[in-house]
Amino acid sequence: MTTTVPTAGPTPTPATTPVPAAGPAPAPVSGAGSTAVTTGPVSAAGLTTVTTGPVAAAVPGGGPGGFDRLLEAVVGERAAAVRNVPATLTCFTDHFPRHPVLPGVLLLESMAALARSAAGPGTWRLAAVRGVRFKHFVGPGDQVHLTVEVSAHGPHRTECRATARAGGRVVATARVLALVSDETTREGTA
């Protein structure tokens, strides 16, 4: 599988990690049947080609709801990632000024971005979320370890269980994150 990732242009947001245009290749993605990630040359448009084997190339979700580093991705089985929570996120000024807390919806979006990596190639959108529990606060400076396990996988629908841990304890879980392929016809359309 080959994915093209921009390596030049505007400065990325703190939650994104661009693929380096020069230097050593990124660390291999571990897991059964996975292969190392290798980078190709930089094109005239400033793009680097990222090539992987059976494991999908997962580019962090970007923005405040993505993740920073993919640790593992086995398509149709599981994925793991790390999300750093910098104190510079604008949500901390209003949520809440004296006790800053990462909004739960941003943590849920990080889980959904990781679920897309586990679902494999293609464009996946979040269709349903069931059984979400927020157990502890996540604040500035925390590092959240996200894990997703695929419970059902098909060409048009994937369902996952997700867990977020920070400081050695579970901070959030989602019993079901249902993703559907963008190729799936939406209800009420032809």
C-alpha positions as CSV (number, residue, x, y, z in Angstrom):
1,M,0.0,0.0,0.0
2,T,1.3,3.5,-0.8
3,T,0.2,6.7,0.8
4,T,1.4,10.2,0.0
5,V,2.0,12.4,2.9
6,P,2.9,16.2,2.7
7,T,6.3,17.0,4.2
8,A,6.5,20.7,3.2
9,G,4.1,23.7,3.5
10,P,2.5,25.3,6.5
11,T,3.7,24.4,9.9
12,P,1.7,21.4,11.3
13,T,-0.4,21.7,14.4
14,P,1.1,20.2,17.6
15,A,-0.9,17.0,17.3
16,T,0.5,16.1,13.8
17,T,3.8,14.5,13.1
18,P,5.0,15.0,9.5
19,V,6.9,12.2,7.8
20,P,10.6,13.3,7.6
21,A,11.8,14.2,4.2
22,A,15.3,13.0,4.9
23,G,17.1,10.8,7.5
24,P,16.4,7.3,8.8
25,A,13.1,5.5,8.1
26,P,10.5,5.6,10.8
27,A,10.4,2.8,13.4
28,P,8.7,-0.4,12.2
29,V,5.1,-1.1,13.2
30,S,5.0,-4.3,15.3
31,G,2.4,-7.0,15.2
32,A,1.7,-10.3,13.5
33,G,2.1,-10.0,9.7
34,S,3.3,-6.4,9.8
35,T,6.2,-5.0,8.0
36,A,8.5,-1.9,8.5
37,V,7.5,1.5,7.2
38,T,9.8,2.9,4.5
39,T,9.9,6.4,3.0
40,G,10.6,7.2,-0.6
41,P,12.1,10.3,-2.2
42,V,10.7,13.8,-1.9
43,S,8.9,14.9,-5.0
44,A,8.9,18.4,-6.6
45,A,5.6,19.1,-4.8
46,G,7.2,18.4,-1.4
47,L,5.5,15.0,-0.9
48,T,7.1,11.9,0.5
49,T,5.8,8.4,-0.3
50,V,5.2,6.1,2.7
51,T,5.1,2.4,1.8
52,T,4.0,-0.3,4.1
53,G,3.2,-4.0,3.9
54,P,-0.1,-5.5,5.2
55,V,-0.3,-2.9,8.0
56,A,-2.1,0.3,6.9
57,A,-0.1,3.5,6.9
58,A,-1.8,5.6,9.6
59,V,-1.2,9.2,9.6
60,P,-2.2,10.9,12.9
61,G,-5.6,12.4,12.9
62,G,-4.3,15.9,13.1
63,G,-5.9,18.8,15.0
64,P,-6.9,18.5,18.7
65,G,-8.7,15.2,18.3
66,G,-6.0,13.0,16.6
67,F,-3.1,11.1,18.1
68,D,0.6,11.7,18.0
69,R,2.3,8.4,17.4
70,L,1.1,5.1,16.1
71,L,2.7,2.2,18.1
72,E,1.0,-0.8,16.4
73,A,-1.6,-1.4,13.7
74,V,-2.7,-4.8,12.5
75,V,-5.6,-4.3,10.0
76,G,-8.7,-6.1,11.1
77,E,-7.3,-6.9,14.5
78,R,-5.9,-4.1,16.7
79,A,-4.1,-0.8,16.9
80,A,-2.3,1.2,19.6
81,A,-1.2,4.8,19.7
82,V,-0.1,7.6,22.0
83,R,-1.6,11.0,22.3
84,N,0.2,13.8,24.2
85,V,-2.0,16.5,25.8
86,P,-0.1,19.8,25.6
87,A,-1.1,22.7,27.9
88,T,-1.3,24.9,24.8
89,L,-4.6,23.4,23.5
90,T,-7.1,26.3,23.3
91,C,-9.8,24.2,24.9
92,F,-8.1,24.5,28.3
93,T,-8.8,28.2,28.5
94,D,-12.6,27.6,28.8
95,H,-12.8,23.9,29.8
96,F,-12.2,24.7,32.8
97,P,-10.0,27.8,33.7
98,R,-9.1,26.7,37.3
99,H,-9.1,22.9,36.6
100,P,-8.3,22.3,32.9
101,V,-9.8,19.1,31.5
102,L,-9.5,17.6,28.1
103,P,-13.1,17.5,26.7
104,G,-14.3,13.9,26.4
105,V,-15.3,14.4,22.8
106,L,-11.7,15.0,21.9
107,L,-10.6,11.8,23.6
108,L,-13.4,10.0,21.8
109,E,-12.2,11.5,18.4
110,S,-8.7,10.1,19.2
111,M,-10.2,6.7,19.7
112,A,-12.1,7.0,16.4
113,A,-9.0,8.1,14.6
114,L,-7.2,5.0,15.9
115,A,-10.1,2.8,15.0
116,R,-9.8,4.1,11.4
117,S,-6.2,2.9,11.4
118,A,-7.3,-0.6,12.5
119,A,-10.1,-0.7,9.9
120,G,-7.5,-0.6,7.1
121,P,-7.2,1.2,3.8
122,G,-10.0,3.3,2.5
123,T,-12.1,6.2,3.9
124,W,-14.0,5.3,7.0
125,R,-16.4,7.5,8.9
126,L,-17.8,7.0,12.4
127,A,-21.4,5.8,12.2
128,A,-22.2,4.9,15.9
129,V,-20.8,5.0,19.4
130,R,-22.1,2.9,22.2
131,G,-21.2,2.3,25.8
132,V,-18.8,5.2,26.3
133,R,-17.6,5.7,29.9
134,F,-15.3,8.5,31.1
135,K,-13.7,7.4,34.4
136,H,-11.0,10.0,35.2
137,F,-10.0,13.5,34.0
138,V,-7.3,14.0,31.5
139,G,-5.4,17.3,31.9
140,P,-2.5,19.2,30.5
141,G,0.8,17.3,30.4
142,D,-0.9,13.9,30.4
143,Q,0.1,11.2,27.9
144,V,-2.8,9.0,26.8
145,H,-2.2,5.5,25.6
146,L,-5.0,4.4,23.2
147,T,-5.8,0.8,22.3
148,V,-8.4,-0.4,19.8
149,E,-9.5,-4.1,19.3
150,V,-11.6,-5.0,16.3
151,S,-14.6,-7.1,17.2
152,A,-16.1,-7.3,13.7
153,H,-14.5,-6.5,10.4
154,G,-15.9,-6.4,6.8
155,P,-15.4,-4.5,3.6
156,H,-18.1,-1.9,4.5
157,R,-18.4,-2.0,8.3
158,T,-16.0,-2.4,11.2
159,E,-16.7,-2.4,14.9
160,C,-14.1,-1.8,17.6
161,R,-13.7,-1.7,21.4
162,A,-11.5,1.2,22.6
163,T,-9.6,2.0,25.8
164,A,-7.7,5.1,26.9
165,R,-5.2,5.0,29.7
166,A,-3.3,7.9,31.4
167,G,-1.1,7.7,34.4
168,G,-1.4,3.9,34.7
169,R,-5.2,3.9,34.9
170,V,-8.1,3.6,32.5
171,V,-9.6,7.1,31.8
172,A,-12.2,6.2,29.1
173,T,-13.7,3.2,27.3
174,A,-16.0,2.7,24.4
175,R,-17.8,-0.6,24.1
176,V,-18.5,-0.1,20.3
177,L,-17.1,2.3,17.8
178,A,-18.9,1.4,14.5
179,L,-17.2,2.6,11.3
180,V,-18.6,2.4,7.8
181,S,-16.9,2.8,4.5
182,D,-17.6,6.0,2.6
183,E,-18.5,3.7,-0.3
184,T,-21.5,2.5,1.8
185,T,-24.8,4.1,0.7
186,R,-26.3,6.3,3.4
187,E,-29.8,5.6,4.5
188,G,-32.4,7.6,2.4
189,T,-30.0,8.1,-0.5
190,A,-29.7,6.2,-3.8
